[in-house]
C-alpha cells in the first residue's frame, strides 16, 4: 500500500484545494429542486431514478461526506427520500444502475447505524435478489439449452449480473452466490468463442450473427466486470465451485488481448473476428485500459498471481504516460474512441465514466494495492487536472460535460456529473479508501 506521506508538506495545499472544490460542489447539489431547475435550464431532462444521473447517485456523495461531517446526513436523507418516492413508480429494471437496485446499493451506505432505513433495506434487498436470481436462472437455462450467445445487458456492470452482484456482495451471501454461479458458467467457452461473446454489433449493439459480434473489454459493459466481481467476492470469502478457474480464464483471456505501443501495454475496447482498434483509446474507466487494469489487479490479488498485478500496473502507468503527452493537445492528435476513430478531445470531462474522475479513482485504487510507488506519484497531477475543470460559474462547480455525438451527458449526477467527480476528488483530498466503498458501483473495490 502506497501513500504520499513523504511529500505531505507539498501535497497539503493541493489536498486543501481538492477539499474546497468538493465542498463547493456539495453546496451546489444540496437542493434537489435547484438541481432539477438547473438541468432543465440547460436542456437536460431531469429523471430522479437510477444511479447514473438520478437521486441515488447524488445521495451517495452526501453519504460519503457524512462519514466525515454528520451535517451532511440530512442532505443525503433528502436525496434518498426523493429517490424512494420516484422508485415507487419506476420500472425495477434489471441492473445496479436502475431504480430499485440503485436505491438498495445506496441505502446501507447512507445509514448511520444498523437500524437506519431497516425496513426499506430489507424490502429492497429482497427485490434486488429476485432480479438477480431471475437473470441468473435465465442465463443458466440459456447455456443448458444451447440457445445461443449472451447479451451485454445480461452480464455487465450497468444492467446485468455483475452490477447486481456488486449490490448484493455487501450483505446478501445467498444472492451473491447465485450471481457467481451464473458468471462461472458464463466464463466457459461456447461454440468455439468465449462465453461472454455477444452476437451484437460493436457500435449499435444491434443483434447480428455471432461471427459479426464481439467480446467487450470495457469494465462498464464487458468481461472485466464479471472478472472484478468474481475477484472481489473471492477476497471477501464468498466463493462457489469453479470460481478460481473462472477468474483465471477471464484474466488469461484479457492478457491474451493485450497490445503494446511505445508507452507500454494497452487494451482495445472490444475484440472482433475481423481487425479492429489499432491504437489506444481514451484512458477512461468505462472502456479504457485503466478499468481493465484494475480488474486484472483484483484477480491477481485474489489468486495471488504477481504477474497479473505487475501487468495491470504497467498498463495503468502506460495510460498515464499517454495522458501526460496529450494533456492540452486537443487538436489534431487526440485519443481514438471505442471504435478506433479519432476523438480529438481526449479526456475533457471531470466525470467518472469517461473523464478524469474515473481515471483518478482507478489510479488511486491501483496505487493502494501496489508496491510500486510510481502510480501514487502520478496522483497529484491527475487531481490538479480535475481542479482545472472546476468553474465557480458552472451550475455544479465543474465544467459541464461536452456534447458527444449529439448527446449531452448528465452534469450533476454520479456517473458523468459533478457528484461522481467530487467523490473521486474527495478520495484524493482525504487519501483514504472511501468509507462507504461507493466505488464498488464501478467495481473498483
Coordinates of N, CA, C and O in Angstrom, one line a residue, residues 197 203 211-213 259 270-277:
X197 N -18.9 -13.8 -25.3 CA -19.1 -13.2 -26.6 C -20.5 -12.9 -26.9 O -21.4 -13.7 -26.5
X203 N -20.9 -1.3 -32.4 CA -21.2 0.1 -32.3 C -22.7 0.3 -31.8 O -22.9 1.1 -30.9
X211 N -20.6 -14.4 -35.8 CA -19.3 -14.1 -36.3 C -19.1 -12.6 -36.6 O -18.0 -12.1 -36.7
X212 N -20.2 -11.8 -36.5 CA -20.2 -10.4 -36.6 C -20.3 -9.7 -35.3 O -20.3 -8.4 -35.2
X213 N -20.3 -10.5 -34.2 CA -20.4 -9.9 -32.9 C -19.1 -9.6 -32.3 O -18.1 -9.4 -33.0
X259 N -2.1 -5.4 -26.0 CA -1.3 -4.9 -27.1 C -0.2 -3.9 -26.5 O -0.4 -3.6 -25.3
X270 N -12.8 -3.5 -27.5 CA -13.5 -4.8 -27.9 C -12.7 -5.6 -28.8 O -11.7 -5.2 -29.3
X271 N -13.1 -6.9 -28.9 CA -12.4 -7.8 -29.8 C -13.4 -8.4 -30.8 O -14.5 -8.9 -30.3
X272 N -13.1 -8.4 -32.0 CA -13.9 -8.9 -33.1 C -13.2 -10.0 -33.9 O -11.9 -10.1 -33.7
X273 N -13.8 -10.7 -34.7 CA -13.2 -11.7 -35.5 C -12.4 -11.1 -36.7 O -11.5 -11.7 -37.3
X274 N -12.7 -9.8 -37.0 CA -12.0 -9.1 -38.0 C -11.2 -8.0 -37.3 O -11.4 -7.6 -36.2
X275 N -10.1 -7.5 -38.0 CA -9.3 -6.5 -37.3 C -10.1 -5.3 -36.8 O -11.0 -4.8 -37.5
X276 N -9.7 -4.8 -35.7 CA -10.5 -3.7 -35.1 C -9.6 -2.5 -34.7 O -8.7 -2.1 -35.5
X277 N -9.7 -2.1 -33.5 CA -9.0 -0.9 -33.0 C -7.5 -1.1 -33.0 O -6.9 -2.1 -32.6

